[in-house]
PDB file of C-alpha atoms in Angstrom:
ATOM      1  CA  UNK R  20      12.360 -34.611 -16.467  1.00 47.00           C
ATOM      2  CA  UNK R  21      11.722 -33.796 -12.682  1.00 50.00           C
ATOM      3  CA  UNK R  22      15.322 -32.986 -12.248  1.00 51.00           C
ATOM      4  CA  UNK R  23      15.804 -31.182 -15.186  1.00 53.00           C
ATOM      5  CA  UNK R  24      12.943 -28.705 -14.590  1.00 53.00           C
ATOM      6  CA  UNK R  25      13.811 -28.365 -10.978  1.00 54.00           C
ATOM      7  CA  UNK R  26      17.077 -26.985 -12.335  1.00 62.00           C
ATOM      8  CA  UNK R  27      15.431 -24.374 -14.584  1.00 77.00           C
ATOM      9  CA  UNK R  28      12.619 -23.426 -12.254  1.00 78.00           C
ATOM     10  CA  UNK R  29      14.215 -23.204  -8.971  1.00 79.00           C
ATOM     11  CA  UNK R  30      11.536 -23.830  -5.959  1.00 78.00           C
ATOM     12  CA  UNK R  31      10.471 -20.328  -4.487  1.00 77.00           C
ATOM     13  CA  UNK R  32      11.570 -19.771  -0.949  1.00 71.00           C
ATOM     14  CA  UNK R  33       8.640 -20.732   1.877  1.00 75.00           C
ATOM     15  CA  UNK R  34       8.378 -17.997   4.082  1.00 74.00           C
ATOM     16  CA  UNK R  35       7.039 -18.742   7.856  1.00 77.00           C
ATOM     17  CA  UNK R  36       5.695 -16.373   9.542  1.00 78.00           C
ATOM     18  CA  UNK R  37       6.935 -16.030  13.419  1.00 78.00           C
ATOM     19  CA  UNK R  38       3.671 -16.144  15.055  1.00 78.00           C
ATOM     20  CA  UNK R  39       0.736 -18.390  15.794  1.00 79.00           C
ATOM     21  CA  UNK R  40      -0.646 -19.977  12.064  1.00 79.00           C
ATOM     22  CA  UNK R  41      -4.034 -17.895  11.924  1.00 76.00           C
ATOM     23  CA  UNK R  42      -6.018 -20.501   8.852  1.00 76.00           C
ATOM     24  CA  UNK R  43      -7.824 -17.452   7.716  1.00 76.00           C
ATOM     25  CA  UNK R  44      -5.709 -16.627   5.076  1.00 70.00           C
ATOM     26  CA  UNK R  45      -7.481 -13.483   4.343  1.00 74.00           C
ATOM     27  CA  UNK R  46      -9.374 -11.104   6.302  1.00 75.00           C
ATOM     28  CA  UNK R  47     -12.581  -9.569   4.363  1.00 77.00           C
ATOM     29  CA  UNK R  48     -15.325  -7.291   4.827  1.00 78.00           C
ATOM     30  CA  UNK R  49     -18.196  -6.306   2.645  1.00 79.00           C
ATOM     31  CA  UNK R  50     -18.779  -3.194   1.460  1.00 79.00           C
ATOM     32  CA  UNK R  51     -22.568  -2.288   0.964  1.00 80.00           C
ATOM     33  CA  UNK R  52     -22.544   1.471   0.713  1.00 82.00           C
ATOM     34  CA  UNK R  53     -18.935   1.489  -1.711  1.00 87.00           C
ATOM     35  CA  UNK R  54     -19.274   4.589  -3.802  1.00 93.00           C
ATOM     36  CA  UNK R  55     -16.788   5.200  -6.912  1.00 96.00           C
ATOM     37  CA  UNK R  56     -14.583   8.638  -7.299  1.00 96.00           C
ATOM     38  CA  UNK R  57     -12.994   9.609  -9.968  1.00 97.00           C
ATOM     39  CA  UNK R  58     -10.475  12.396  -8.408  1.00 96.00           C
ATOM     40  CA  UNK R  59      -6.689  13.890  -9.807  1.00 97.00           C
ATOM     41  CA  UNK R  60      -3.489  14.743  -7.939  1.00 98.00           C
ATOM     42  CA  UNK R  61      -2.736  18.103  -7.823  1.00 97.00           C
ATOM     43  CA  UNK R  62       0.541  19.199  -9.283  1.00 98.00           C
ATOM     44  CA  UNK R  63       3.038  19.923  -5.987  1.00 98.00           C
ATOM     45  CA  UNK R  64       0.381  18.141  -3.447  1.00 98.00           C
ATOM     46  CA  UNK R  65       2.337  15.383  -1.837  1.00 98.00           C
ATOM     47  CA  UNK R  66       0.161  11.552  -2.709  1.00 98.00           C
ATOM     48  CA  UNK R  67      -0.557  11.699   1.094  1.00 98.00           C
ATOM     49  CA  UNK R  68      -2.503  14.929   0.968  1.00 98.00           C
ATOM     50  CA  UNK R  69      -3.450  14.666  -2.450  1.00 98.00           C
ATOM     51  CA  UNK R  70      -5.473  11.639  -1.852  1.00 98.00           C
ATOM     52  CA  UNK R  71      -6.663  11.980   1.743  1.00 98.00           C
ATOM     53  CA  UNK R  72      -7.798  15.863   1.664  1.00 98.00           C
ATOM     54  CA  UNK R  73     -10.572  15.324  -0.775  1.00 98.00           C
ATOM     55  CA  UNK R  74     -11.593  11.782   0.149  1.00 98.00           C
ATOM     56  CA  UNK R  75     -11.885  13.163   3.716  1.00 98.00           C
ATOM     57  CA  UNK R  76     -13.863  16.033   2.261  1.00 98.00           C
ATOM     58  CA  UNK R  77     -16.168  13.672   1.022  1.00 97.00           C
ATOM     59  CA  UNK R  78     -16.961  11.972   4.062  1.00 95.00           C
ATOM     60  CA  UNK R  79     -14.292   8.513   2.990  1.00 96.00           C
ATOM     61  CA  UNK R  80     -12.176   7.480   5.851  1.00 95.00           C
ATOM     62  CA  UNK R  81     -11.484   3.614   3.999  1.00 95.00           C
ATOM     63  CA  UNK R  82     -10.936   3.339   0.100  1.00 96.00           C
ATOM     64  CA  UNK R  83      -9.038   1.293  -2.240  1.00 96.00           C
ATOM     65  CA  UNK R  84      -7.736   3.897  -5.267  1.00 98.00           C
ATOM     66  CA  UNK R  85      -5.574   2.829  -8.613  1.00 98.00           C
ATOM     67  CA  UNK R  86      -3.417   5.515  -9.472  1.00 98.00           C
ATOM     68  CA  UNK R  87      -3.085   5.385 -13.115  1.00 96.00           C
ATOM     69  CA  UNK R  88      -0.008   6.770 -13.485  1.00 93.00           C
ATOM     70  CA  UNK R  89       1.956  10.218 -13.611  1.00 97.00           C
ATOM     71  CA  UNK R  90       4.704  12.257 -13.163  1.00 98.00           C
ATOM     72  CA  UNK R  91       6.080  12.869  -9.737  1.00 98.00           C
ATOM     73  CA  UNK R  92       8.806  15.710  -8.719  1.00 98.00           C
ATOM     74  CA  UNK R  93      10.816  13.383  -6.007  1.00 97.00           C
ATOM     75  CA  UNK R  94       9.683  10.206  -4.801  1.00 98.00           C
ATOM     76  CA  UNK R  95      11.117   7.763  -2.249  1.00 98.00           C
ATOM     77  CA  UNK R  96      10.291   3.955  -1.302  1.00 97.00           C
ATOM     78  CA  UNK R  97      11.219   1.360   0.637  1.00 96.00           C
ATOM     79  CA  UNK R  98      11.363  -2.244  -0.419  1.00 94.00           C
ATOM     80  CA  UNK R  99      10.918  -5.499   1.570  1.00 88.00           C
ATOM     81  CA  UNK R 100      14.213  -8.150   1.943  1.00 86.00           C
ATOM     82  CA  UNK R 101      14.282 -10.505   4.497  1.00 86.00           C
ATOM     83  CA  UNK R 102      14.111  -8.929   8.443  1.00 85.00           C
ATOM     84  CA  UNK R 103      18.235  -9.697   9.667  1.00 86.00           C
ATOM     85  CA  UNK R 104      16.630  -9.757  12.836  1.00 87.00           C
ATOM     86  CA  UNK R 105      14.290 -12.665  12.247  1.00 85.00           C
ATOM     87  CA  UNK R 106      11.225 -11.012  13.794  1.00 86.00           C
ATOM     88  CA  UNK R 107       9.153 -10.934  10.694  1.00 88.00           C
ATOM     89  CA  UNK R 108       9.750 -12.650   7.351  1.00 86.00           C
ATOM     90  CA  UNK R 109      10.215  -9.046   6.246  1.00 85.00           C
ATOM     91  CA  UNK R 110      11.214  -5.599   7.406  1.00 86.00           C
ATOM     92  CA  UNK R 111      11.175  -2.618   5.145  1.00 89.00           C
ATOM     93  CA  UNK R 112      14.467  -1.176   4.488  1.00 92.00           C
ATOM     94  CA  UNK R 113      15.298   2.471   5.148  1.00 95.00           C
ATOM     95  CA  UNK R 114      13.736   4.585   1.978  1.00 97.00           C
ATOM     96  CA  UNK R 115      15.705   5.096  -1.438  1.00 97.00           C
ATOM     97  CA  UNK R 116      15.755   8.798  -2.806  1.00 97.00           C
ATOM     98  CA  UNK R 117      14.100   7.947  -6.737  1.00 97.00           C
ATOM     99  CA  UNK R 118      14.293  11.481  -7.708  1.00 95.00           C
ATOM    100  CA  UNK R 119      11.987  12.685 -10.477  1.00 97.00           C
ATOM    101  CA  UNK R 120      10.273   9.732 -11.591  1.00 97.00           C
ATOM    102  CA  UNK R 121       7.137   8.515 -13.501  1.00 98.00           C
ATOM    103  CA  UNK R 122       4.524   6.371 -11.771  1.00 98.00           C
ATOM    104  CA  UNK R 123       3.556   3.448 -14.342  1.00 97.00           C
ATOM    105  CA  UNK R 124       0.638   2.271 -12.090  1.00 96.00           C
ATOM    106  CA  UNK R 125       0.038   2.082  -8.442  1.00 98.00           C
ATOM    107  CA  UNK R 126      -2.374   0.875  -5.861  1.00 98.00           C
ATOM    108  CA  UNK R 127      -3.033   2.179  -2.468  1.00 98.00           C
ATOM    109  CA  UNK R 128      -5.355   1.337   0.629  1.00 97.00           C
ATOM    110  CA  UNK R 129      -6.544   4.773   2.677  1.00 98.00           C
ATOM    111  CA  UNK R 130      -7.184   3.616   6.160  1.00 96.00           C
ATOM    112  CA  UNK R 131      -7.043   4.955  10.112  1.00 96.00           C
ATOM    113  CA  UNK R 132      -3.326   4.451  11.801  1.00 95.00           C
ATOM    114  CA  UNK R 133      -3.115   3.003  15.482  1.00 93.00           C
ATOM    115  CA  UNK R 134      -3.714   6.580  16.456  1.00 95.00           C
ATOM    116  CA  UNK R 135      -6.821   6.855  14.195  1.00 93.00           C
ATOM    117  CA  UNK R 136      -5.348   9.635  11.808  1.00 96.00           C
ATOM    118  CA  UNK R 137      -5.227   8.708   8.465  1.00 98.00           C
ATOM    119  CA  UNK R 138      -2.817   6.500   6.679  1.00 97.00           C
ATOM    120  CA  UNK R 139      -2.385   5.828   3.134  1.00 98.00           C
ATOM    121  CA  UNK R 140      -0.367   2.421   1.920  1.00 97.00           C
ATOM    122  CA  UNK R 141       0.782   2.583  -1.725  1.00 98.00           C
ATOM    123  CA  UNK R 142       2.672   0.387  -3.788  1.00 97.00           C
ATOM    124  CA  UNK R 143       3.705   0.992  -7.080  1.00 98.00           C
ATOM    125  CA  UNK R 144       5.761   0.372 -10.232  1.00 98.00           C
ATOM    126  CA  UNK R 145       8.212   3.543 -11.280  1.00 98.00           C
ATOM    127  CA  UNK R 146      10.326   4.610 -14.147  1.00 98.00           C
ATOM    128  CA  UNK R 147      13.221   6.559 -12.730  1.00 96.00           C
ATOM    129  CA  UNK R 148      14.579   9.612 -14.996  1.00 94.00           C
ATOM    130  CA  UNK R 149      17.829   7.496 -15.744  1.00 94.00           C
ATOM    131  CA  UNK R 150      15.338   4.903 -17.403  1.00 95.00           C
ATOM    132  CA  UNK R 151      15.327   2.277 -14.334  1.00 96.00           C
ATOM    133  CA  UNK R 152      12.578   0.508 -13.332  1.00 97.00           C
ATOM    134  CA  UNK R 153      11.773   0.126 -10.193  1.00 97.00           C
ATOM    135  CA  UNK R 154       8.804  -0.674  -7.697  1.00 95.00           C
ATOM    136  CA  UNK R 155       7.869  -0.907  -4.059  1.00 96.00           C
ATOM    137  CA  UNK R 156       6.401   0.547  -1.000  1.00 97.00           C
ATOM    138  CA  UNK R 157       5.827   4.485  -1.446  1.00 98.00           C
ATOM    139  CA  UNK R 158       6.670   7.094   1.185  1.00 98.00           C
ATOM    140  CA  UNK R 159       3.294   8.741   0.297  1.00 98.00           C
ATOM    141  CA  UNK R 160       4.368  12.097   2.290  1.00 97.00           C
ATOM    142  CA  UNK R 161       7.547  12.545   0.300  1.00 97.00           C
ATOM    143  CA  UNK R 162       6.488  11.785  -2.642  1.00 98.00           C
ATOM    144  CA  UNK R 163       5.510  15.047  -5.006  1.00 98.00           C
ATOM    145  CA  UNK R 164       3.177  15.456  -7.317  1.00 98.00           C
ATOM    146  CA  UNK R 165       4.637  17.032 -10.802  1.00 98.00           C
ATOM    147  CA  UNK R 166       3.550  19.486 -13.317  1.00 97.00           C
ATOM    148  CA  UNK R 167       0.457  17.394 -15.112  1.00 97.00           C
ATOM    149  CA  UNK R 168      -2.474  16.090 -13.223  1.00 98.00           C
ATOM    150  CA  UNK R 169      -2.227  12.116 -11.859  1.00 98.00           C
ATOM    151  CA  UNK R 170      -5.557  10.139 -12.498  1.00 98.00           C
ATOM    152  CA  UNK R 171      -6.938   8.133  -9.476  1.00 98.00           C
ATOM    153  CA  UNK R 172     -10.006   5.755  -9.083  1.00 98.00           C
ATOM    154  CA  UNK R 173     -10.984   5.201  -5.786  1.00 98.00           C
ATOM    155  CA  UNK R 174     -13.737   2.907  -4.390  1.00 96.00           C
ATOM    156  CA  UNK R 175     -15.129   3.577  -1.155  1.00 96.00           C
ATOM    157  CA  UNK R 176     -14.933   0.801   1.788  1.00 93.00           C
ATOM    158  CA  UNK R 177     -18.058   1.979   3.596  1.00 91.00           C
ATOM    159  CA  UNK R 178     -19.464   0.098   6.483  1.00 88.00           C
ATOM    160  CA  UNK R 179     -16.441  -0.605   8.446  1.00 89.00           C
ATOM    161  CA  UNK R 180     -12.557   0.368   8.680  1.00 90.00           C
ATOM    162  CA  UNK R 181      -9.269  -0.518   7.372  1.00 93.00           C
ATOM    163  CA  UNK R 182      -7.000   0.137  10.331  1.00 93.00           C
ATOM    164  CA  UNK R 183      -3.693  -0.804  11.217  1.00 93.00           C
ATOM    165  CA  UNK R 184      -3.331  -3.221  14.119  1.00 89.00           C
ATOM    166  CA  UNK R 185      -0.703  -5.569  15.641  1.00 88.00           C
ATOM    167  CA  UNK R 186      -0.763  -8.927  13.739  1.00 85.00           C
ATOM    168  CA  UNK R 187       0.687 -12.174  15.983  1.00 85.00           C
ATOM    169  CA  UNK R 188       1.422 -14.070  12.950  1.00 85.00           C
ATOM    170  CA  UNK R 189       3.273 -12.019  11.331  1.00 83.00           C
ATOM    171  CA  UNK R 190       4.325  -9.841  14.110  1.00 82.00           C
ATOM    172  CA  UNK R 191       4.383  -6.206  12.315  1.00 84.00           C
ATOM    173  CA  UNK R 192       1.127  -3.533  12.078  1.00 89.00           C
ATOM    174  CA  UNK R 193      -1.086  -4.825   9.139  1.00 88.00           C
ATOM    175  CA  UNK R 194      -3.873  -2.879   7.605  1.00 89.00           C
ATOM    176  CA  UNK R 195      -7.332  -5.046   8.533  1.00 87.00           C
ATOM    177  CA  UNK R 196     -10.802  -4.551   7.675  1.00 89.00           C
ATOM    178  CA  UNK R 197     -12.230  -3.837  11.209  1.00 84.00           C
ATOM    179  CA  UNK R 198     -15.941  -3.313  12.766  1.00 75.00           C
ATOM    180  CA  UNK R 199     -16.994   0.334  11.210  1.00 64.00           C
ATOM    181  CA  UNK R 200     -16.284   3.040  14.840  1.00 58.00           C
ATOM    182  CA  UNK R 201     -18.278   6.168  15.074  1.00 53.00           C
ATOM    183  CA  UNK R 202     -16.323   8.690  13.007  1.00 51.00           C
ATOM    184  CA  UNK R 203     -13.773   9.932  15.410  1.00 47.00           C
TER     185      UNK R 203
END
């Protein structure tokens, strides 16, 4: 039986990372102070702006937000095969033009870049206008808001920051919960 199933279940591929084995798997903070928002993409706002202008308004540099789906103008994003140059188990490829498209569901992470603007990492699950279904990493700057409002729930990460920093292990900028700075 071993040998049949083997044969129908192929093993998945074990991915190393380059870097130094780190045995915390995952990096956590808690949040003590997380507030709930309830806020909607503006038709034309890009998902960067759409997102980050009011959470900023609001005094949220750190949130996790569920976008529950909508229509979007243009959209592009990337997806993640294998790095040909072997520095990282992955390397986003360049982006892919999606066109008018509707957003099934999405999640994103609003955090501080390595130059302590903000930065907003989405992934998400589309429907192309040719009826494709696709999914990945959104460009959050290109990607256009269309004529209805979008939904989003966001939860506040108060109490420290998600920034990107250099990770050995894997050897690319990660997103990490990191001790709260004095707002910038």
């Amino acid at each position: 039986m071993t040998a049949q199933r083997s044969s129908v279940f192929p093993r998945p591929r074990t991915l190393i990372h380059p870097g130094a084995f780190n045995p915390v798997r995952i990096q956590s903070k808690l949040s003590p102070r997380a507030r709930h928002v309830r806020l909607t993409l503006q038709p034309g706002a890009s998902l960067f702006e759409g997102l980050v202008t009011p959470l900023l308004s609001l005094g949220i540099q750190s949130a996790s937000m569920t976008i529950l789906g909508g229509y979007f103008d243009t959209l592009q994003y990337c997806v993640a095969p294998p790095d040909p140059r072997h520095e990282a188990v992955i390397r986003y490829s360049e982006p892919i033009a999606a066109g008018r498209t509707y957003m099934v569901f999405g999640n994103a992470t609003m955090g501080k870049g390595m130059d302590g603007g903000p930065i907003v990492h989405c992934h998400a699950a589309i429907r192309t206008a040719q009826g494709a279904s696709k999914g990945g990493h959104i460009i959050t700057q290109n990607a256009i808001v269309g004529p209805t409002l979008i939904p989003v729930l966001v939860t506040s990460l108060d109490g420290f920051d998600l920034r990107v920093a250099f990770d050995p292990e894997t050897n690319i900028a990660l997103i990490q919960p990191l001790q709260e700075s004095h707002h910038e």
